[in-house]
Short mmCIF file of C-alpha atoms and ligand atoms in Angstrom, two decimals:
data_model
loop_
_atom_site.label_atom_id
_atom_site.label_comp_id
_atom_site.label_asym_id
_atom_site.label_seq_id
_atom_site.Cartn_x
_atom_site.Cartn_y
_atom_site.Cartn_z
CA MET A 1 -4.14 2.85 -31.20
CA ILE A 2 -2.21 0.48 -29.00
CA GLU A 3 -1.06 -2.60 -30.88
CA THR A 4 0.52 -4.82 -28.29
CA LEU A 5 0.00 -4.88 -24.58
CA ARG A 6 2.75 -7.25 -23.51
CA ASN A 7 4.68 -4.45 -21.92
CA THR A 8 3.59 -0.99 -20.83
CA ARG A 9 7.11 0.16 -19.91
CA ASP A 10 7.87 1.71 -23.24
CA LEU A 11 4.47 3.23 -23.95
CA PRO A 12 4.52 7.01 -24.32
CA ASP A 13 2.46 9.13 -21.95
CA HIS A 14 -0.42 9.59 -24.38
CA ALA A 15 -0.84 5.81 -24.76
CA LEU A 16 -0.86 5.34 -20.98
CA ALA A 17 -3.48 8.09 -20.76
CA GLU A 18 -5.53 6.29 -23.40
CA LEU A 19 -5.41 3.04 -21.42
CA LEU A 20 -6.59 4.87 -18.33
CA GLU A 21 -9.35 6.86 -19.96
CA THR A 22 -10.61 4.92 -22.96
CA PRO A 23 -14.33 4.17 -23.10
CA ASP A 24 -13.43 1.33 -25.51
CA LEU A 25 -14.22 -1.73 -23.40
CA SER A 26 -12.53 -4.13 -25.80
CA LEU A 27 -9.23 -2.31 -25.22
CA ALA A 28 -9.85 -2.39 -21.47
CA ARG A 29 -10.54 -6.12 -21.65
CA ARG A 30 -7.35 -6.70 -23.65
CA LEU A 31 -5.38 -4.79 -21.07
CA GLU A 32 -6.80 -6.93 -18.29
CA ALA A 33 -6.29 -10.21 -20.15
CA SER A 34 -2.64 -9.37 -20.95
CA ALA A 35 -1.96 -8.44 -17.33
CA ARG A 36 -3.58 -11.66 -16.09
CA GLU A 37 -1.53 -13.73 -18.49
CA VAL A 38 1.77 -12.07 -17.58
CA CYS A 39 0.92 -12.48 -13.89
CA LEU A 40 0.26 -16.18 -14.39
CA GLN A 41 3.50 -16.66 -16.33
CA VAL A 42 5.73 -14.70 -14.00
CA LYS A 43 4.16 -15.19 -10.56
CA GLY A 44 2.59 -18.59 -11.18
CA PRO A 45 -0.93 -19.83 -10.51
CA ARG A 46 -1.16 -18.64 -6.93
CA VAL A 47 -2.33 -15.79 -4.74
CA LEU A 48 -0.08 -14.84 -1.83
CA VAL A 49 -1.69 -14.04 1.52
CA ARG A 50 -0.26 -11.57 4.02
CA ALA A 51 -1.27 -11.03 7.66
CA LEU A 52 -1.90 -7.37 8.34
CA ILE A 53 -1.36 -6.42 11.97
CA GLU A 54 -2.44 -2.85 12.66
CA HIS A 55 -0.35 -2.33 15.76
CA SER A 56 -1.39 1.24 16.60
CA ASN A 57 -3.51 4.11 15.31
CA MET A 58 -1.54 6.79 17.14
CA CYS A 59 -0.10 9.17 14.57
CA ARG A 60 1.90 12.37 14.69
CA ASN A 61 0.77 13.38 11.22
CA ASN A 62 -2.31 15.16 10.00
CA CYS A 63 -2.67 13.94 6.40
CA LEU A 64 -5.85 15.52 5.07
CA TYR A 65 -7.32 12.28 3.73
CA CYS A 66 -6.60 9.91 6.57
CA GLY A 67 -9.03 8.64 9.18
CA ILE A 68 -6.38 8.21 11.86
CA ARG A 69 -4.90 11.70 11.37
CA ARG A 70 -3.84 13.39 14.58
CA GLY A 71 -6.62 15.96 14.41
CA ARG A 72 -9.54 13.52 14.13
CA ALA A 73 -10.84 13.72 17.66
CA SER A 74 -13.39 10.91 17.39
CA VAL A 75 -10.68 8.25 17.01
CA LYS A 76 -10.17 6.09 20.09
CA ARG A 77 -6.43 5.59 20.14
CA TYR A 78 -4.86 2.20 20.86
CA SER A 79 -1.60 0.43 20.69
CA LEU A 80 -1.18 -3.36 20.78
CA SER A 81 1.06 -4.85 23.44
CA PRO A 82 4.03 -7.01 22.37
CA GLU A 83 2.06 -10.08 23.52
CA GLU A 84 -0.91 -9.10 21.37
CA ILE A 85 1.31 -8.61 18.32
CA LEU A 86 2.96 -12.00 18.94
CA GLY A 87 -0.52 -13.51 19.33
CA CYS A 88 -1.51 -12.15 15.89
CA CYS A 89 1.65 -13.70 14.40
CA ALA A 90 0.87 -17.04 16.03
CA ARG A 91 -2.67 -17.07 14.62
CA ALA A 92 -1.43 -16.12 11.17
CA TRP A 93 1.32 -18.76 11.24
CA ARG A 94 -1.20 -21.44 12.21
CA ASP A 95 -3.36 -20.35 9.27
CA GLY A 96 -0.40 -20.89 6.96
CA VAL A 97 0.20 -17.16 6.50
CA HIS A 98 3.94 -16.64 6.79
CA THR A 99 4.30 -12.95 5.97
CA PHE A 100 3.50 -10.56 8.81
CA VAL A 101 2.84 -6.93 7.93
CA ILE A 102 3.03 -4.61 10.91
CA GLN A 103 1.41 -1.30 10.08
CA GLY A 104 0.53 1.75 12.10
CA GLY A 105 0.34 5.50 12.41
CA GLU A 106 3.62 7.35 12.17
CA ASN A 107 5.09 7.55 15.63
CA PRO A 108 8.87 7.21 16.03
CA VAL A 109 8.72 6.66 19.80
CA GLN A 110 6.28 3.77 19.47
CA ALA A 111 8.15 2.49 16.44
CA ARG A 112 11.34 2.23 18.47
CA ALA A 113 9.47 0.20 21.07
CA LEU A 114 8.72 -2.34 18.32
CA LEU A 115 12.40 -3.17 17.86
CA PRO A 116 12.49 -5.96 20.48
CA VAL A 117 9.14 -7.24 19.20
CA VAL A 118 10.51 -7.60 15.68
CA LYS A 119 13.56 -9.34 17.11
CA GLU A 120 11.31 -11.75 19.01
CA ILE A 121 9.21 -12.47 15.92
CA ARG A 122 12.37 -13.17 13.94
CA GLY A 123 13.57 -15.53 16.67
CA ARG A 124 10.30 -17.44 16.78
CA TYR A 125 9.75 -17.56 13.02
CA PRO A 126 13.14 -17.67 11.29
CA HIS A 127 11.51 -18.26 7.90
CA ALA A 128 8.78 -15.61 8.08
CA ALA A 129 8.87 -12.42 6.06
CA ILE A 130 8.50 -9.44 8.36
CA THR A 131 7.13 -6.35 6.63
CA LEU A 132 6.88 -2.98 8.31
CA SER A 133 4.71 -0.02 7.34
CA LEU A 134 5.36 2.63 9.96
CA GLY A 135 5.78 5.78 7.91
CA GLU A 136 8.79 8.07 7.75
CA LEU A 137 11.33 7.27 10.45
CA PRO A 138 14.92 8.29 11.14
CA PHE A 139 17.21 6.32 8.79
CA GLU A 140 19.03 4.92 11.80
CA LEU A 141 15.78 3.28 12.93
CA TYR A 142 15.16 1.75 9.48
CA SER A 143 18.63 0.27 9.78
CA ALA A 144 18.00 -1.01 13.33
CA PHE A 145 14.79 -2.71 12.20
CA LYS A 146 16.70 -4.40 9.40
CA GLU A 147 19.19 -5.71 11.91
CA ALA A 148 16.35 -6.87 14.16
CA GLY A 149 15.07 -9.03 11.33
CA ALA A 150 12.63 -6.96 9.26
CA THR A 151 12.89 -7.75 5.57
CA ARG A 152 10.35 -5.56 3.80
CA TYR A 153 8.94 -2.04 4.13
CA LEU A 154 5.85 -0.45 2.64
CA LEU A 155 5.84 3.31 2.24
CA ARG A 156 3.41 4.60 -0.34
CA HIS A 157 4.51 7.81 -2.02
CA GLU A 158 0.75 8.74 -2.30
CA THR A 159 1.34 11.03 -5.33
CA ALA A 160 4.45 11.78 -7.38
CA ASN A 161 3.57 15.41 -8.03
CA PRO A 162 5.07 17.75 -5.41
CA GLU A 163 2.27 20.34 -5.60
CA HIS A 164 -0.40 17.66 -5.45
CA TYR A 165 1.47 16.07 -2.54
CA ALA A 166 1.44 19.42 -0.74
CA SER A 167 -2.33 19.72 -1.24
CA LEU A 168 -2.91 16.35 0.48
CA HIS A 169 -0.60 16.91 3.42
CA PRO A 170 -0.01 19.59 6.04
CA ALA A 171 2.88 22.02 5.75
CA GLY A 172 6.12 20.34 6.71
CA MET A 173 5.42 17.06 4.95
CA THR A 174 7.12 16.89 1.56
CA LEU A 175 7.30 14.46 -1.32
CA GLU A 176 11.06 14.91 -1.28
CA SER A 177 11.31 13.56 2.25
CA ARG A 178 9.00 10.64 1.43
CA ILE A 179 11.04 9.67 -1.62
CA GLY A 180 14.25 10.07 0.38
CA CYS A 181 12.92 7.46 2.81
CA ILE A 182 11.90 5.08 0.03
CA LYS A 183 15.36 5.31 -1.56
CA GLU A 184 17.06 4.76 1.78
CA LEU A 185 14.92 1.69 2.47
CA LYS A 186 15.99 0.25 -0.88
CA ARG A 187 19.61 1.11 -0.18
CA LEU A 188 19.42 -0.74 3.14
CA GLY A 189 18.33 -3.85 1.29
CA TYR A 190 14.65 -3.89 2.19
CA GLU A 191 12.20 -5.26 -0.31
CA THR A 192 10.48 -1.94 -0.72
CA GLY A 193 6.90 -1.05 -1.56
CA MET A 194 5.44 2.18 -2.82
CA GLY A 195 2.22 3.28 -4.48
CA MET A 196 -0.43 5.96 -4.71
CA MET A 197 -3.99 6.63 -3.78
CA VAL A 198 -6.15 6.67 -6.88
CA GLY A 199 -8.60 9.53 -7.27
CA SER A 200 -7.43 11.58 -4.32
CA PRO A 201 -8.78 15.16 -4.42
CA GLY A 202 -7.21 17.20 -7.22
CA GLN A 203 -5.51 14.23 -8.91
CA THR A 204 -5.35 14.24 -12.73
CA THR A 205 -4.51 11.54 -15.27
CA ARG A 206 -1.24 13.44 -15.79
CA ASN A 207 -0.48 12.93 -12.08
CA LEU A 208 -1.12 9.18 -12.40
CA ILE A 209 1.35 9.01 -15.28
CA GLU A 210 3.85 10.87 -13.09
CA ASP A 211 3.27 8.14 -10.48
CA LEU A 212 4.05 5.46 -13.07
CA ARG A 213 7.21 7.27 -14.21
CA LEU A 214 8.43 7.74 -10.64
CA MET A 215 7.99 4.02 -10.00
CA GLN A 216 9.86 3.24 -13.23
CA GLU A 217 12.71 5.30 -11.84
CA ILE A 218 12.72 3.77 -8.35
CA ARG A 219 11.67 0.23 -9.30
CA PRO A 220 9.91 -0.93 -6.15
CA HIS A 221 9.51 -4.64 -5.35
CA MET A 222 5.93 -4.17 -4.18
CA ILE A 223 3.27 -1.75 -5.38
CA GLY A 224 0.17 -1.01 -3.32
CA ILE A 225 -2.52 1.17 -4.82
CA GLY A 226 -6.10 1.73 -3.77
CA PRO A 227 -8.86 4.21 -4.42
CA PHE A 228 -9.20 7.24 -2.17
CA ILE A 229 -12.29 6.89 0.04
CA PRO A 230 -13.47 9.90 2.05
CA GLN A 231 -13.67 9.58 5.81
CA ASP A 232 -16.03 11.55 8.06
CA GLY A 233 -14.39 14.12 10.25
CA THR A 234 -11.47 14.73 7.86
CA PRO A 235 -10.97 17.81 5.63
CA PHE A 236 -11.82 15.65 2.60
CA GLU A 237 -15.02 14.17 4.03
CA ASN A 238 -17.19 15.59 1.24
CA CYS A 239 -14.86 14.77 -1.65
CA PRO A 240 -15.90 12.06 -4.12
CA PRO A 241 -14.14 8.68 -3.88
CA GLY A 242 -11.64 7.49 -6.46
CA SER A 243 -12.70 5.18 -9.27
CA ALA A 244 -12.53 1.41 -8.87
CA GLN A 245 -12.29 1.04 -12.64
CA THR A 246 -9.26 3.34 -12.87
CA THR A 247 -7.68 1.43 -9.99
CA LEU A 248 -8.17 -1.87 -11.82
CA ARG A 249 -6.73 -0.48 -15.05
CA LEU A 250 -3.73 0.82 -13.11
CA ILE A 251 -3.19 -2.61 -11.56
CA SER A 252 -3.07 -4.07 -15.08
CA ILE A 253 -0.73 -1.36 -16.37
CA LEU A 254 1.54 -1.92 -13.35
CA ARG A 255 1.61 -5.69 -13.84
CA LEU A 256 2.71 -5.17 -17.45
CA MET A 257 5.26 -2.56 -16.39
CA PHE A 258 6.69 -4.53 -13.42
CA PRO A 259 6.00 -8.21 -14.22
CA SER A 260 7.63 -9.62 -11.09
CA ALA A 261 6.36 -7.05 -8.55
CA ASN A 262 4.10 -8.15 -5.75
CA ILE A 263 0.87 -6.21 -6.18
CA PRO A 264 -1.98 -6.54 -3.66
CA ALA A 265 -5.68 -6.32 -4.41
CA THR A 266 -6.27 -3.84 -1.61
CA THR A 267 -9.02 -3.56 0.97
CA ALA A 268 -9.89 -0.03 -0.20
CA LEU A 269 -10.70 -1.47 -3.63
CA ALA A 270 -12.93 -4.10 -2.03
CA VAL A 271 -14.70 -1.49 0.08
CA LEU A 272 -15.55 0.54 -3.00
CA LEU A 273 -16.42 -2.39 -5.25
CA PRO A 274 -18.15 -5.58 -4.08
CA GLY A 275 -15.91 -8.45 -5.15
CA GLY A 276 -13.07 -5.95 -5.51
CA LYS A 277 -10.37 -8.32 -4.27
CA GLU A 278 -11.28 -10.89 -6.90
CA ALA A 279 -11.51 -8.15 -9.54
CA GLY A 280 -8.05 -6.94 -8.50
CA ILE A 281 -6.63 -10.44 -8.90
CA ARG A 282 -8.25 -10.76 -12.33
CA ALA A 283 -6.69 -7.42 -13.28
CA GLY A 284 -3.17 -8.67 -12.44
CA ALA A 285 -2.71 -8.41 -8.67
CA ASN A 286 -1.22 -11.44 -6.88
CA VAL A 287 -1.44 -10.60 -3.18
CA ILE A 288 -4.27 -10.42 -0.63
CA MET A 289 -3.78 -8.80 2.76
CA ASN A 290 -5.95 -10.25 5.49
CA VAL A 291 -6.46 -8.32 8.69
CA TYR A 292 -5.22 -10.12 11.82
CA THR A 293 -5.63 -7.15 14.17
CA PRO A 294 -7.68 -8.25 17.21
CA GLU A 295 -11.43 -7.60 16.72
CA THR A 296 -11.70 -5.05 19.50
CA GLU A 297 -9.01 -2.80 18.10
CA ARG A 298 -9.51 -3.21 14.38
CA LEU A 299 -12.62 -1.00 14.48
CA LYS A 300 -10.39 1.84 15.58
CA TYR A 301 -8.02 1.54 12.61
CA ASP A 302 -10.50 3.54 10.65
CA LEU A 303 -8.49 4.87 7.69
CA TYR A 304 -11.53 5.42 5.44
CA LYS A 305 -15.29 5.02 5.52
CA GLY A 306 -16.45 1.40 5.34
CA LYS A 307 -13.04 -0.12 6.09
CA THR A 308 -13.97 -1.55 9.44
CA SER A 309 -17.64 -2.30 8.85
CA ARG A 310 -17.30 -4.55 5.83
CA ASN A 311 -15.85 -7.97 6.13
CA VAL A 312 -13.40 -7.80 3.24
N1 SAH B 401 1.43 5.59 8.57
C1 SAH B 401 1.89 4.68 7.58
C2 SAH B 401 0.87 3.70 7.06
C3 SAH B 401 -0.55 3.83 7.49
S1 SAH B 401 -1.76 4.36 6.35
C4 SAH B 401 2.51 5.43 6.45
O1 SAH B 401 2.66 6.65 6.55
O2 SAH B 401 2.91 4.82 5.48
C5 SAH B 401 -1.66 3.24 5.01
C6 SAH B 401 -2.17 3.77 3.70
O3 SAH B 401 -3.58 3.99 3.74
C7 SAH B 401 -1.64 5.13 3.31
O4 SAH B 401 -0.39 5.03 2.72
C8 SAH B 401 -2.71 5.68 2.35
O5 SAH B 401 -2.34 5.46 1.00
C9 SAH B 401 -3.94 4.84 2.69
N2 SAH B 401 -5.06 5.71 3.09
C10 SAH B 401 -5.12 6.57 4.12
N3 SAH B 401 -6.28 7.25 4.12
C11 SAH B 401 -6.99 6.81 3.06
C12 SAH B 401 -8.26 7.13 2.51
N4 SAH B 401 -9.04 8.07 3.04
N5 SAH B 401 -8.65 6.46 1.40
C13 SAH B 401 -7.87 5.52 0.85
N6 SAH B 401 -6.66 5.18 1.31
C14 SAH B 401 -6.22 5.82 2.40
#
């Protein structure tokens, strides 16, 4: 039985498994209340808002779960112009949202073309945080983006188990390479984010604990997790979605493990669970990411079923 829940860092694996799996709702409620309290103490009584700009859905990869994978023929591909990206930043800034998150499919050629755009954003908004989420890129490009003014980078590890990773990705993509990128981003001085999909096909509780241990080793500044949601026209289209409840418990465990991390209540959670963003905040998250991608294009950034049709 778990006595204190002030800190989940030192819990042994079996206690973490208990927190994830217990049917005892009073324990689950205690977990959530502790996480909320620590969040309030460490991050203060506020929710941070980020502007998500989905700059392109063109991707060289074929991740089995992803709705913008290269092989999904029904996707209408787009790429925002520099002016459109700057327009998104201007709207966000006017709304009081001063962190821009530029995300897209993995595409090194297009990524390189973003360098002057990042420089321009930095020039126009010296005090903004510029976050990139562009997948695995040559280290030299990570470094060039840093010089251009980017400050943060999100690169989820997706799963910390190499065999499980291989079952979610095509041959040629490896966990080792992903982790190498995450470590390099940290080394370059980026505020670095990682995280996993919860309930992806084949994932076990053991795998989730491996995710927690990997993050304890790497110590990311930001942790983004969300439930897996199947998308039509992908190899996993008939797989069941991940559990919102497990996602919420993981958010709480992560808050108690990494008190000062920035943890978003993700859109995927809100798609699976009505009121999911609020539930995520109650569980210990402190960040909301609002989509600023222009209306016409955001429908095409169709990572999982329901993402673009619900207003979350
Ligand atoms: N290409 C970039 C980021 C784009 S995808 C990269 O490689 O990091 C952003 C995140 O969406 C992914 O890291 C993945 O965790 C999540 N995602 C993709 N497909 C999903 C699905 N079917 N269900 C839930 N989350 C998904």
